[in-house]
mmCIF file with all atom_site columns, C-alpha atoms in Angstrom:
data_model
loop_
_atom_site.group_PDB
_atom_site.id
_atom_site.type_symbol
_atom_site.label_atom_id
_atom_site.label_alt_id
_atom_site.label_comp_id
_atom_site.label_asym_id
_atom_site.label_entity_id
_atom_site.label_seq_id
_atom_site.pdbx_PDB_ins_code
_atom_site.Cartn_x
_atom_site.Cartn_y
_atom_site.Cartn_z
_atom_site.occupancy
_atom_site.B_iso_or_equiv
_atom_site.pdbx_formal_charge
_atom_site.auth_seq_id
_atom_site.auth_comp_id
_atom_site.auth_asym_id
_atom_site.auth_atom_id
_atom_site.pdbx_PDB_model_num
ATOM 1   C CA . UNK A 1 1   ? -20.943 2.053  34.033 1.00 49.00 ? 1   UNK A CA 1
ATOM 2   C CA . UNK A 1 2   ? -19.330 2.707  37.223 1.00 57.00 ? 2   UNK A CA 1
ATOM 3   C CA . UNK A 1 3   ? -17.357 5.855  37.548 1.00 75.00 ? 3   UNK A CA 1
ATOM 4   C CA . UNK A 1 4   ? -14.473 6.348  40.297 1.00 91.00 ? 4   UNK A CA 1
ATOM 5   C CA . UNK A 1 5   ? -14.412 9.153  42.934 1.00 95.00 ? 5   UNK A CA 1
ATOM 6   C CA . UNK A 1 6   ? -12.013 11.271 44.475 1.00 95.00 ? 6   UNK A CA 1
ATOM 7   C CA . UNK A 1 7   ? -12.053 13.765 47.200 1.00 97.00 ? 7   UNK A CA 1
ATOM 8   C CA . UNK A 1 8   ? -9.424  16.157 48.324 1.00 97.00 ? 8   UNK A CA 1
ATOM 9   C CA . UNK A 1 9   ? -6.416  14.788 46.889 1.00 97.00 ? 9   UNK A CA 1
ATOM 10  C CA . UNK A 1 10  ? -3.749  16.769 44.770 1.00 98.00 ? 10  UNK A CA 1
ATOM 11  C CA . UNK A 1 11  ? -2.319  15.761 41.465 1.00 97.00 ? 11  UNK A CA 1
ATOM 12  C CA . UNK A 1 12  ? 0.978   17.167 41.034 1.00 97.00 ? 12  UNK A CA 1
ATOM 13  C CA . UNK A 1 13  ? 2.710   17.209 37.605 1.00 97.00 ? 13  UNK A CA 1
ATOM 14  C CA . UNK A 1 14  ? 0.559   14.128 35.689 1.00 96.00 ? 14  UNK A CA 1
ATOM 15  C CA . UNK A 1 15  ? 0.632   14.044 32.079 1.00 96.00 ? 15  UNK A CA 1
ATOM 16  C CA . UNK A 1 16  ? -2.888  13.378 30.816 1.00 96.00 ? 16  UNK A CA 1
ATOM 17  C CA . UNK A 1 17  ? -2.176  13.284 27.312 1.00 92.00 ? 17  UNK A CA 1
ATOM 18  C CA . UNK A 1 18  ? -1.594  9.843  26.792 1.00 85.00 ? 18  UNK A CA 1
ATOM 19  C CA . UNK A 1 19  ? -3.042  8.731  29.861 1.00 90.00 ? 19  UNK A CA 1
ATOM 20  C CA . UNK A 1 20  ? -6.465  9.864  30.111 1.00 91.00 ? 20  UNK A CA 1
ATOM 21  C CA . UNK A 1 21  ? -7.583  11.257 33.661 1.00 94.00 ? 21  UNK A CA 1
ATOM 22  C CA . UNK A 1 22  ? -10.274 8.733  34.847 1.00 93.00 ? 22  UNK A CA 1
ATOM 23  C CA . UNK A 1 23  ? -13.466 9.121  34.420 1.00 92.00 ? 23  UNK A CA 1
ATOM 24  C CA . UNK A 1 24  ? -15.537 10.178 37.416 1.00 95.00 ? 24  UNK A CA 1
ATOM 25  C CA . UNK A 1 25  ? -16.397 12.553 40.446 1.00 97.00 ? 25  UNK A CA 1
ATOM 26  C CA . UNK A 1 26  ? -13.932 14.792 41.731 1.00 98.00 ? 26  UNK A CA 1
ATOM 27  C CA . UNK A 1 27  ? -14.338 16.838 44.801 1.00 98.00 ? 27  UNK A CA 1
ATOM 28  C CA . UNK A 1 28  ? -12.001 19.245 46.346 1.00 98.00 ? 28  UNK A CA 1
ATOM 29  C CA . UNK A 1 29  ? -9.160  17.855 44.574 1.00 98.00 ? 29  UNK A CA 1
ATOM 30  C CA . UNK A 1 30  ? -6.206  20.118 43.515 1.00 98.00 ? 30  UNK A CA 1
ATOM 31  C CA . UNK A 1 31  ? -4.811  19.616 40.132 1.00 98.00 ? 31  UNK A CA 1
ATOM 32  C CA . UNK A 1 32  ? -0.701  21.365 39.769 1.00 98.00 ? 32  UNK A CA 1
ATOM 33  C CA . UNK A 1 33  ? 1.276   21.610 36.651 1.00 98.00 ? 33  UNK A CA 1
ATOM 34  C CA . UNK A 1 34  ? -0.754  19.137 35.000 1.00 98.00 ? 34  UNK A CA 1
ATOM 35  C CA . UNK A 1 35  ? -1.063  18.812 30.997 1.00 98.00 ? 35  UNK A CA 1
ATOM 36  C CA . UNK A 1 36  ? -4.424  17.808 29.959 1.00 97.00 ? 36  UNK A CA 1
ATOM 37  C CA . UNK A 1 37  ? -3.683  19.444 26.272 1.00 97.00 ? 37  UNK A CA 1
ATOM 38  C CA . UNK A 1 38  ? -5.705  17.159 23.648 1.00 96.00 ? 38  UNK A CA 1
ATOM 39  C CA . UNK A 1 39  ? -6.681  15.097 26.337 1.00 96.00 ? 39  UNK A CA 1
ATOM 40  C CA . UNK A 1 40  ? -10.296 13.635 26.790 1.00 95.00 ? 40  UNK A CA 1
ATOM 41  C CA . UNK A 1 41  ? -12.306 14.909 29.989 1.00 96.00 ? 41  UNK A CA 1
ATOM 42  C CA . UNK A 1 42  ? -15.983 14.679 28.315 1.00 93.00 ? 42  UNK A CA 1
ATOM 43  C CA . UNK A 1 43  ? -18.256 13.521 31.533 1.00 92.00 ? 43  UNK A CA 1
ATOM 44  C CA . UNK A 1 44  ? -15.610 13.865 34.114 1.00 97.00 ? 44  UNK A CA 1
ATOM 45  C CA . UNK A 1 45  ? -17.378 15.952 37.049 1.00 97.00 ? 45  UNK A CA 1
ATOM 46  C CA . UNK A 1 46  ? -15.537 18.327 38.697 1.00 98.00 ? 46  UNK A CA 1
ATOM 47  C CA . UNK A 1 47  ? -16.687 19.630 41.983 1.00 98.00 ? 47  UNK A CA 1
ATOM 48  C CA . UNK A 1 48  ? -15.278 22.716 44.417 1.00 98.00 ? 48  UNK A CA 1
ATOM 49  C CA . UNK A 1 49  ? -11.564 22.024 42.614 1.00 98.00 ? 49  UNK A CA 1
ATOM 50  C CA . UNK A 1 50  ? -8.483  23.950 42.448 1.00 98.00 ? 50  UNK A CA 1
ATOM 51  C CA . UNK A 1 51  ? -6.348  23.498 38.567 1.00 98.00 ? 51  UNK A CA 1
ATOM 52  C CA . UNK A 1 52  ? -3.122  26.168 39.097 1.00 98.00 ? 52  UNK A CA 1
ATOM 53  C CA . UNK A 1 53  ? -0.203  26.137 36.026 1.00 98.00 ? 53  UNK A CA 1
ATOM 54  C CA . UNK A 1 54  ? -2.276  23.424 34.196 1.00 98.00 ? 54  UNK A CA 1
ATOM 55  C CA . UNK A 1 55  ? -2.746  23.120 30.168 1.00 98.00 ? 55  UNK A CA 1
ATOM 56  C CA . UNK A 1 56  ? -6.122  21.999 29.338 1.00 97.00 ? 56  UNK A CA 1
ATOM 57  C CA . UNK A 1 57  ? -5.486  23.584 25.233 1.00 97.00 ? 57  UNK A CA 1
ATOM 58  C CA . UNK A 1 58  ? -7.660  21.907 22.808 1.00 97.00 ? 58  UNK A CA 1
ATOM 59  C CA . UNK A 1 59  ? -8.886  19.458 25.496 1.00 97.00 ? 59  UNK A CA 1
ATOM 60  C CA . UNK A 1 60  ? -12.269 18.306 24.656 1.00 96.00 ? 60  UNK A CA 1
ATOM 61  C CA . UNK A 1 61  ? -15.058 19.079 27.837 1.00 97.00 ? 61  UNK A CA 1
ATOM 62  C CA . UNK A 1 62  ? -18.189 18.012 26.187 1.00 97.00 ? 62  UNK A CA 1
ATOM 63  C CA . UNK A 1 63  ? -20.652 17.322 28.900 1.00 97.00 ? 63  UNK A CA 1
ATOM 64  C CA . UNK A 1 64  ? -17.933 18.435 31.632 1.00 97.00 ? 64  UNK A CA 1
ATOM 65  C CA . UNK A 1 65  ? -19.366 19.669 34.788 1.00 98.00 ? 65  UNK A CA 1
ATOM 66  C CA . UNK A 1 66  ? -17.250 22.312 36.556 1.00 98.00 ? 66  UNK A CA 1
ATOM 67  C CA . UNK A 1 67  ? -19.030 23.601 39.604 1.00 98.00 ? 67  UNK A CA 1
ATOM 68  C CA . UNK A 1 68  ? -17.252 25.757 41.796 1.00 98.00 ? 68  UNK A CA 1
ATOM 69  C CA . UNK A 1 69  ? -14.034 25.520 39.932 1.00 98.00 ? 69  UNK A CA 1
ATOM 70  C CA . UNK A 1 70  ? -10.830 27.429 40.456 1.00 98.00 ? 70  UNK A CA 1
ATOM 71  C CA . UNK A 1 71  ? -8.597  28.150 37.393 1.00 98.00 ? 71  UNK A CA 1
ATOM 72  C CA . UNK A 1 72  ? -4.757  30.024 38.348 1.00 98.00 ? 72  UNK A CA 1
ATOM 73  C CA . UNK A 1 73  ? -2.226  30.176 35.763 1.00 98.00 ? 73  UNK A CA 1
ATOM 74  C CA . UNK A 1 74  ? -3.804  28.172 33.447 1.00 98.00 ? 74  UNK A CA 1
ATOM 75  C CA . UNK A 1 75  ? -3.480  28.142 29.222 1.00 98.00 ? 75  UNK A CA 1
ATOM 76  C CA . UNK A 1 76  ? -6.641  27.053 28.065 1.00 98.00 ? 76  UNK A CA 1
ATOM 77  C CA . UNK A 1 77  ? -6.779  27.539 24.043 1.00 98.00 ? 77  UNK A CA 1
ATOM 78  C CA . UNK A 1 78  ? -9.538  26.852 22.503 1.00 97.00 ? 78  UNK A CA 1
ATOM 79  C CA . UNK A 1 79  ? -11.315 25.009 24.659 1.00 97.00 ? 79  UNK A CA 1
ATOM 80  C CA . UNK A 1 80  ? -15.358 25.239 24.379 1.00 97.00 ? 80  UNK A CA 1
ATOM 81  C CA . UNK A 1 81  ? -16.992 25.673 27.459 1.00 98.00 ? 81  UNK A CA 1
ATOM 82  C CA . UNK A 1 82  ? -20.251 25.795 25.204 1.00 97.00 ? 82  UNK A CA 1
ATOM 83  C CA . UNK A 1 83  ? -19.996 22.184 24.932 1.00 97.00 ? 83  UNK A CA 1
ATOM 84  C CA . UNK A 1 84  ? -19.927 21.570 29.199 1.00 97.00 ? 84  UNK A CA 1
ATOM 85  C CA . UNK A 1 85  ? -22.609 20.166 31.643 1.00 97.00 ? 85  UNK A CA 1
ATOM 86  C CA . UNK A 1 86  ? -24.278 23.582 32.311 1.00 96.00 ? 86  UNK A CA 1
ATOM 87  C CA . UNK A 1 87  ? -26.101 22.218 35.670 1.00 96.00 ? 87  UNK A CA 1
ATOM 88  C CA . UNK A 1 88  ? -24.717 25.176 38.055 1.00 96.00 ? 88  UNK A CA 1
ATOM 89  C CA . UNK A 1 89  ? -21.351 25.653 35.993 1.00 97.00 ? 89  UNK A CA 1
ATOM 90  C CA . UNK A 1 90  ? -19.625 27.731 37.855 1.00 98.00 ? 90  UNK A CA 1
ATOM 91  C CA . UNK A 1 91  ? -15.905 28.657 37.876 1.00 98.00 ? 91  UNK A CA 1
ATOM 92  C CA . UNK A 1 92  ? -13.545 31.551 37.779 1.00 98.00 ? 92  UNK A CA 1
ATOM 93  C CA . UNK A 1 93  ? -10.102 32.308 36.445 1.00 98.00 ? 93  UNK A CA 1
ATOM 94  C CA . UNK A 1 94  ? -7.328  34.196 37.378 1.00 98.00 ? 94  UNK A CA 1
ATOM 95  C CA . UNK A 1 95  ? -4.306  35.048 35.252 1.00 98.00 ? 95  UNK A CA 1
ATOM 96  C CA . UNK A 1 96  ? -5.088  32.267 32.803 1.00 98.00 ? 96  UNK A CA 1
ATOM 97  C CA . UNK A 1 97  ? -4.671  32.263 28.668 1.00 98.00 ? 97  UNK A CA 1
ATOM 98  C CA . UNK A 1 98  ? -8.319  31.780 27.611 1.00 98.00 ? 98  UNK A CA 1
ATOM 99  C CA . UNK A 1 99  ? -7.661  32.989 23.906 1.00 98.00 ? 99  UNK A CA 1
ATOM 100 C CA . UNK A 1 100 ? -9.797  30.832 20.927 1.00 98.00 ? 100 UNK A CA 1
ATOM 101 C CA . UNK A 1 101 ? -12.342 29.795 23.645 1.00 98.00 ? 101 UNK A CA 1
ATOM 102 C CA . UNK A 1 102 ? -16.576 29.667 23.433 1.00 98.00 ? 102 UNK A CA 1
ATOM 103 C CA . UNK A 1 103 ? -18.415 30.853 26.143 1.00 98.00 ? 103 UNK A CA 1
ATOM 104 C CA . UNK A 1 104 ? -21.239 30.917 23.721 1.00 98.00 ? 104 UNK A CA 1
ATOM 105 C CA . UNK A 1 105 ? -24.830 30.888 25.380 1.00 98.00 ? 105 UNK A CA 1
ATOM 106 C CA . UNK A 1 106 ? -23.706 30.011 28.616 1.00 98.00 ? 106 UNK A CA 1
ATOM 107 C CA . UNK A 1 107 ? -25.551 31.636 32.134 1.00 98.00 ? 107 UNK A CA 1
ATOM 108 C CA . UNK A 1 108 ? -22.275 32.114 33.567 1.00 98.00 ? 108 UNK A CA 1
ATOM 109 C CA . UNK A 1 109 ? -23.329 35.271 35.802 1.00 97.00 ? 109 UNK A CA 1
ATOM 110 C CA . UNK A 1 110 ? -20.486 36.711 38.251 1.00 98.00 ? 110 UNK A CA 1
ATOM 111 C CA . UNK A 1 111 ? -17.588 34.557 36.606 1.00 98.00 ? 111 UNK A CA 1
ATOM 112 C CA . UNK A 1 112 ? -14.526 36.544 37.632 1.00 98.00 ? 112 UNK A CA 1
ATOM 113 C CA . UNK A 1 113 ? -11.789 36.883 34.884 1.00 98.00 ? 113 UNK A CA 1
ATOM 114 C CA . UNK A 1 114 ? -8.771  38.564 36.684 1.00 98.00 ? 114 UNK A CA 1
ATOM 115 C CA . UNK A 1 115 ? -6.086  39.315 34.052 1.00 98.00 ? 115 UNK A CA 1
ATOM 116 C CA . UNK A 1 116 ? -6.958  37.120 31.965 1.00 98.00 ? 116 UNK A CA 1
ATOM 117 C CA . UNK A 1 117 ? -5.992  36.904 28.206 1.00 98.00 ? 117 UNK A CA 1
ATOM 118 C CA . UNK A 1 118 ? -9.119  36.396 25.867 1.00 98.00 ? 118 UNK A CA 1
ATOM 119 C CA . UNK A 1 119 ? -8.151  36.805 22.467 1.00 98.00 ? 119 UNK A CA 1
ATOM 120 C CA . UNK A 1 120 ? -10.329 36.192 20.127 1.00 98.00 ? 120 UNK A CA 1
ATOM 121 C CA . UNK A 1 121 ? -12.893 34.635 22.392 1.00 98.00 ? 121 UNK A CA 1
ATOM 122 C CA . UNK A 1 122 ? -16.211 33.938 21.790 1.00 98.00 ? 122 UNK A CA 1
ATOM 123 C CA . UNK A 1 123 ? -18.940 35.682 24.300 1.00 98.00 ? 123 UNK A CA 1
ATOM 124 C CA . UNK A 1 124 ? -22.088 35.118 22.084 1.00 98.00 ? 124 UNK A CA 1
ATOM 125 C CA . UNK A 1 125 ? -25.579 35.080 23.700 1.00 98.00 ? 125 UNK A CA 1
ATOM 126 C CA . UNK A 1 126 ? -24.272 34.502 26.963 1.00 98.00 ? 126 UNK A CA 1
ATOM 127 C CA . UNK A 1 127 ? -25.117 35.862 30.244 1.00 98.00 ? 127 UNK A CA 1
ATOM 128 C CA . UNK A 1 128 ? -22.216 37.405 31.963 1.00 98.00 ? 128 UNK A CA 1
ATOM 129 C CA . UNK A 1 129 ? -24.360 39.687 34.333 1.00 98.00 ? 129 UNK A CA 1
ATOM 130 C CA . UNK A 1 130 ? -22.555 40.866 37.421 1.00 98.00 ? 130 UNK A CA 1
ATOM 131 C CA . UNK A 1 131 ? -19.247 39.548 35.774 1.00 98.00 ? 131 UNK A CA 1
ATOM 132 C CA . UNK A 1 132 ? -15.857 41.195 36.116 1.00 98.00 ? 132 UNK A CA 1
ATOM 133 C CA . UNK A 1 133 ? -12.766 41.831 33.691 1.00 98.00 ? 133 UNK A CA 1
ATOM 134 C CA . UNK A 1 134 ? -10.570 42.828 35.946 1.00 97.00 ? 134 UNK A CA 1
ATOM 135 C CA . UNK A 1 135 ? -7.270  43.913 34.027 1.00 97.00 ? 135 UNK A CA 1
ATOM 136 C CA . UNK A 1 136 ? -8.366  41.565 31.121 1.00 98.00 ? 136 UNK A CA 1
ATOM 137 C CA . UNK A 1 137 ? -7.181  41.738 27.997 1.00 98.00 ? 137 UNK A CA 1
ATOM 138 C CA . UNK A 1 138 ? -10.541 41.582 25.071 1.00 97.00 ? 138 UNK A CA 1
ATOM 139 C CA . UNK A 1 139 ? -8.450  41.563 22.320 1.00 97.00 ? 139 UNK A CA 1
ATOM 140 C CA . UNK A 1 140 ? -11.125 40.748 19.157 1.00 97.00 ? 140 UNK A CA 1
ATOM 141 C CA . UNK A 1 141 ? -13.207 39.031 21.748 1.00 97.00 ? 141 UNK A CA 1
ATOM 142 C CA . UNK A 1 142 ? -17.025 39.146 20.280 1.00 97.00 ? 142 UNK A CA 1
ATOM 143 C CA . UNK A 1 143 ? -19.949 40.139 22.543 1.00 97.00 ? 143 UNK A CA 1
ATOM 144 C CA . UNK A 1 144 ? -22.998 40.043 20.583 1.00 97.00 ? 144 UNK A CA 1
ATOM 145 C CA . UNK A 1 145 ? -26.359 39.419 22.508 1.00 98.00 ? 145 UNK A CA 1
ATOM 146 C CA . UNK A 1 146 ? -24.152 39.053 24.927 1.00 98.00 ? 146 UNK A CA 1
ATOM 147 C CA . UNK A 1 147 ? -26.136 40.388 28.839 1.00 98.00 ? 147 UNK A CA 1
ATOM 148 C CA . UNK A 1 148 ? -23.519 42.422 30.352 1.00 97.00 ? 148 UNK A CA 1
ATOM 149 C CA . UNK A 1 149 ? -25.408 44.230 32.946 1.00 97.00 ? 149 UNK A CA 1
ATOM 150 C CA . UNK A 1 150 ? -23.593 45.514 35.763 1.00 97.00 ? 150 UNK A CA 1
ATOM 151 C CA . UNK A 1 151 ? -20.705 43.953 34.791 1.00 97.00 ? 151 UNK A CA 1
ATOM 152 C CA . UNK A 1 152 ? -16.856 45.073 35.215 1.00 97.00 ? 152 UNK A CA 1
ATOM 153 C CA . UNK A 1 153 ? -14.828 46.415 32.607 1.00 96.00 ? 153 UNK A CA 1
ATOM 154 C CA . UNK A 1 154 ? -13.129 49.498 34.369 1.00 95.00 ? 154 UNK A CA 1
ATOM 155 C CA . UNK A 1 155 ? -9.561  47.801 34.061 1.00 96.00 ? 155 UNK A CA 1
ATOM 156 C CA . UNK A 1 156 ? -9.697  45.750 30.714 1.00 95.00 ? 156 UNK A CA 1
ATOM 157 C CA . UNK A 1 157 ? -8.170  46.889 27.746 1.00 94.00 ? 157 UNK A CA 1
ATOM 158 C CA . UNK A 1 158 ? -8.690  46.258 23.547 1.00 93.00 ? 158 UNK A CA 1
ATOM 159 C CA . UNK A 1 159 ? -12.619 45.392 24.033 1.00 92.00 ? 159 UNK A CA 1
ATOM 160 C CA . UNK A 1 160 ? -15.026 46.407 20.814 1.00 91.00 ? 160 UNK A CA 1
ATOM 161 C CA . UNK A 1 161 ? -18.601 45.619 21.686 1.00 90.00 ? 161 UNK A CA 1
ATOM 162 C CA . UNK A 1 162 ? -21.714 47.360 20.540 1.00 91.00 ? 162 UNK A CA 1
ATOM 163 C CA . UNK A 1 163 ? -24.533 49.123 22.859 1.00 90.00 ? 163 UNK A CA 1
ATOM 164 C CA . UNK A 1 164 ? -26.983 48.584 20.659 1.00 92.00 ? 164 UNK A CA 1
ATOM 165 C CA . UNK A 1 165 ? -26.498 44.954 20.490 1.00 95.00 ? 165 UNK A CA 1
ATOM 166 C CA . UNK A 1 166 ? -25.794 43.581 24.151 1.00 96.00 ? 166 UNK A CA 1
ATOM 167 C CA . UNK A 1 167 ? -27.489 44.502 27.497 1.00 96.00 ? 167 UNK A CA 1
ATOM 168 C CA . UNK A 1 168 ? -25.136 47.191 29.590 1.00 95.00 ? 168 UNK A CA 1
ATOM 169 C CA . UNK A 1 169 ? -27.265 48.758 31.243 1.00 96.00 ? 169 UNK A CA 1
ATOM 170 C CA . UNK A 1 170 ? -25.164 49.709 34.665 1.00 96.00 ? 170 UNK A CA 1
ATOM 171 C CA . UNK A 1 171 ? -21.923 48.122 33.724 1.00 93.00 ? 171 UNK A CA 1
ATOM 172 C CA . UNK A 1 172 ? -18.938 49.776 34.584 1.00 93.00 ? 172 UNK A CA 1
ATOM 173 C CA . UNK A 1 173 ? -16.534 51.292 32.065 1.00 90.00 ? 173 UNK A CA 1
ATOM 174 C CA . UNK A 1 174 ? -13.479 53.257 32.662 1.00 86.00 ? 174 UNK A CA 1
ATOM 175 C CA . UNK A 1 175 ? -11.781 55.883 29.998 1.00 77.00 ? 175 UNK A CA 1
ATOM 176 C CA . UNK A 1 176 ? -9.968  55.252 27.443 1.00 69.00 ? 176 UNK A CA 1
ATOM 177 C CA . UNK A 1 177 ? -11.497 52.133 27.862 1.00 66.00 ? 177 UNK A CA 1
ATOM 178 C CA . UNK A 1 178 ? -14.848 53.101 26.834 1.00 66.00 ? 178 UNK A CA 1
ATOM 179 C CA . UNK A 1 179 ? -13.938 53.905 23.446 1.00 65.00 ? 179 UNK A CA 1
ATOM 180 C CA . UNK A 1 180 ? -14.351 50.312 22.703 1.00 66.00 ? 180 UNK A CA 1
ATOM 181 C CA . UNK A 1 181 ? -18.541 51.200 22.807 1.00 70.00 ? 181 UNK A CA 1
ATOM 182 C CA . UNK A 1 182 ? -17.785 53.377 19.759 1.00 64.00 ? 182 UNK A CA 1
ATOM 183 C CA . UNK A 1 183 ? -15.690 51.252 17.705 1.00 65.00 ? 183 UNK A CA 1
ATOM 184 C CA . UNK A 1 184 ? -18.320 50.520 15.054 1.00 64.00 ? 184 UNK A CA 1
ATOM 185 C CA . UNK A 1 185 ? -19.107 54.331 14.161 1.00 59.00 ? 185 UNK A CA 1
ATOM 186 C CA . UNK A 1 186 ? -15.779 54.836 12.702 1.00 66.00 ? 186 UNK A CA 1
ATOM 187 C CA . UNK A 1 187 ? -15.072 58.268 14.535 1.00 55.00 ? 187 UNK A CA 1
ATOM 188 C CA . UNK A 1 188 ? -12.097 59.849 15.515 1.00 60.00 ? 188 UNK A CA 1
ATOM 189 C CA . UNK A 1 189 ? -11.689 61.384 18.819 1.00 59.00 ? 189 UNK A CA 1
ATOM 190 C CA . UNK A 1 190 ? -8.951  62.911 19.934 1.00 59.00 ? 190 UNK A CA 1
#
């Protein structure tokens, strides 16, 4: 089956809900405003684009490739990465609503989360080494297993994860922050 592609053009307010982005190769291409909510994107390839104010919540990415890929402003709920092309997925986000989503098991080292909302998201087995949180909020976000070395949490807030459980070793932590390592002995400190 043939697939279309597109290089650096900008879409600019489309509604994708009931008209499905077309399946294909896009490179460079800036995506504004755009509403991909619900929508179908499963073996679209994105390449070195640019999605700013866009809804992708719910959307379903299975087999997705995002490589390179720029996220600004976006609300993303519950969308499962898990479920992507993970041939060199790459992609960072900056003030976007990531709550409900799976990262789960993904080698998504140095992805940059810069305040960023991830409520309730789901960092399972996957290998965030180098990453950064920058004024994040972890809100009930679970890292087990997760490989967190040298990664960034100096200016996040509300994360709970367990030493004993995920790699750390040389990640950065900032107080009162750091309380979140001791979450699961049930202490007080004061």
């Amino acid at each position: 089956m043939e697939q279309d592609y597109f290089s650096d053009r900008t879409f600019d307010r489309q509604d994708y809900r009931s008209q499905p982005l077309p399946a294909g190769e896009y490179e460079q291409c800036t995506f504004r405003n755009c509403d991909f909510s619900e929508s179908e994107l499963s073996g679209i390839i994105f390449l070195d684009c640019t999605f700013s104010g866009c809804n992708f919540s719910l959307a379903q990415v299975k087999g997705t490739a995002f490589r390179d890929v720029k996220f600004q402003d976006c609300k993303m709920l519950g969308l499962r990465f898990d479920e992507c092309n993970t041939f060199n997925i790459s992609f960072s986000f900056e003030r976007c609503t990531l709550n409900n989503c799976s990262f789960f098991n993904l080698k998504i080292k140095k992805t940059i989360f810069s305040a960023c909302q991830l409520r309730e998201t789901d960092f399972t087995n996957a290998d965030l080494n180098g990453a950064s949180f920058a004024q994040c909020d972890l809100l009930h976000a679970t890292f087990s297993g997760t490989v967190l070395e040298q990664a960034d949490f100096r200016t996040a807030e509300h994360y709970q994860l367990d030493p004993e459980r995920n790699k750390i070793k040389k990640a950065k932590f900032s107080v009162p922050g750091v309380l979140g390592l001791l979450s699961k002995y049930n202490i007080q400190i004061s």
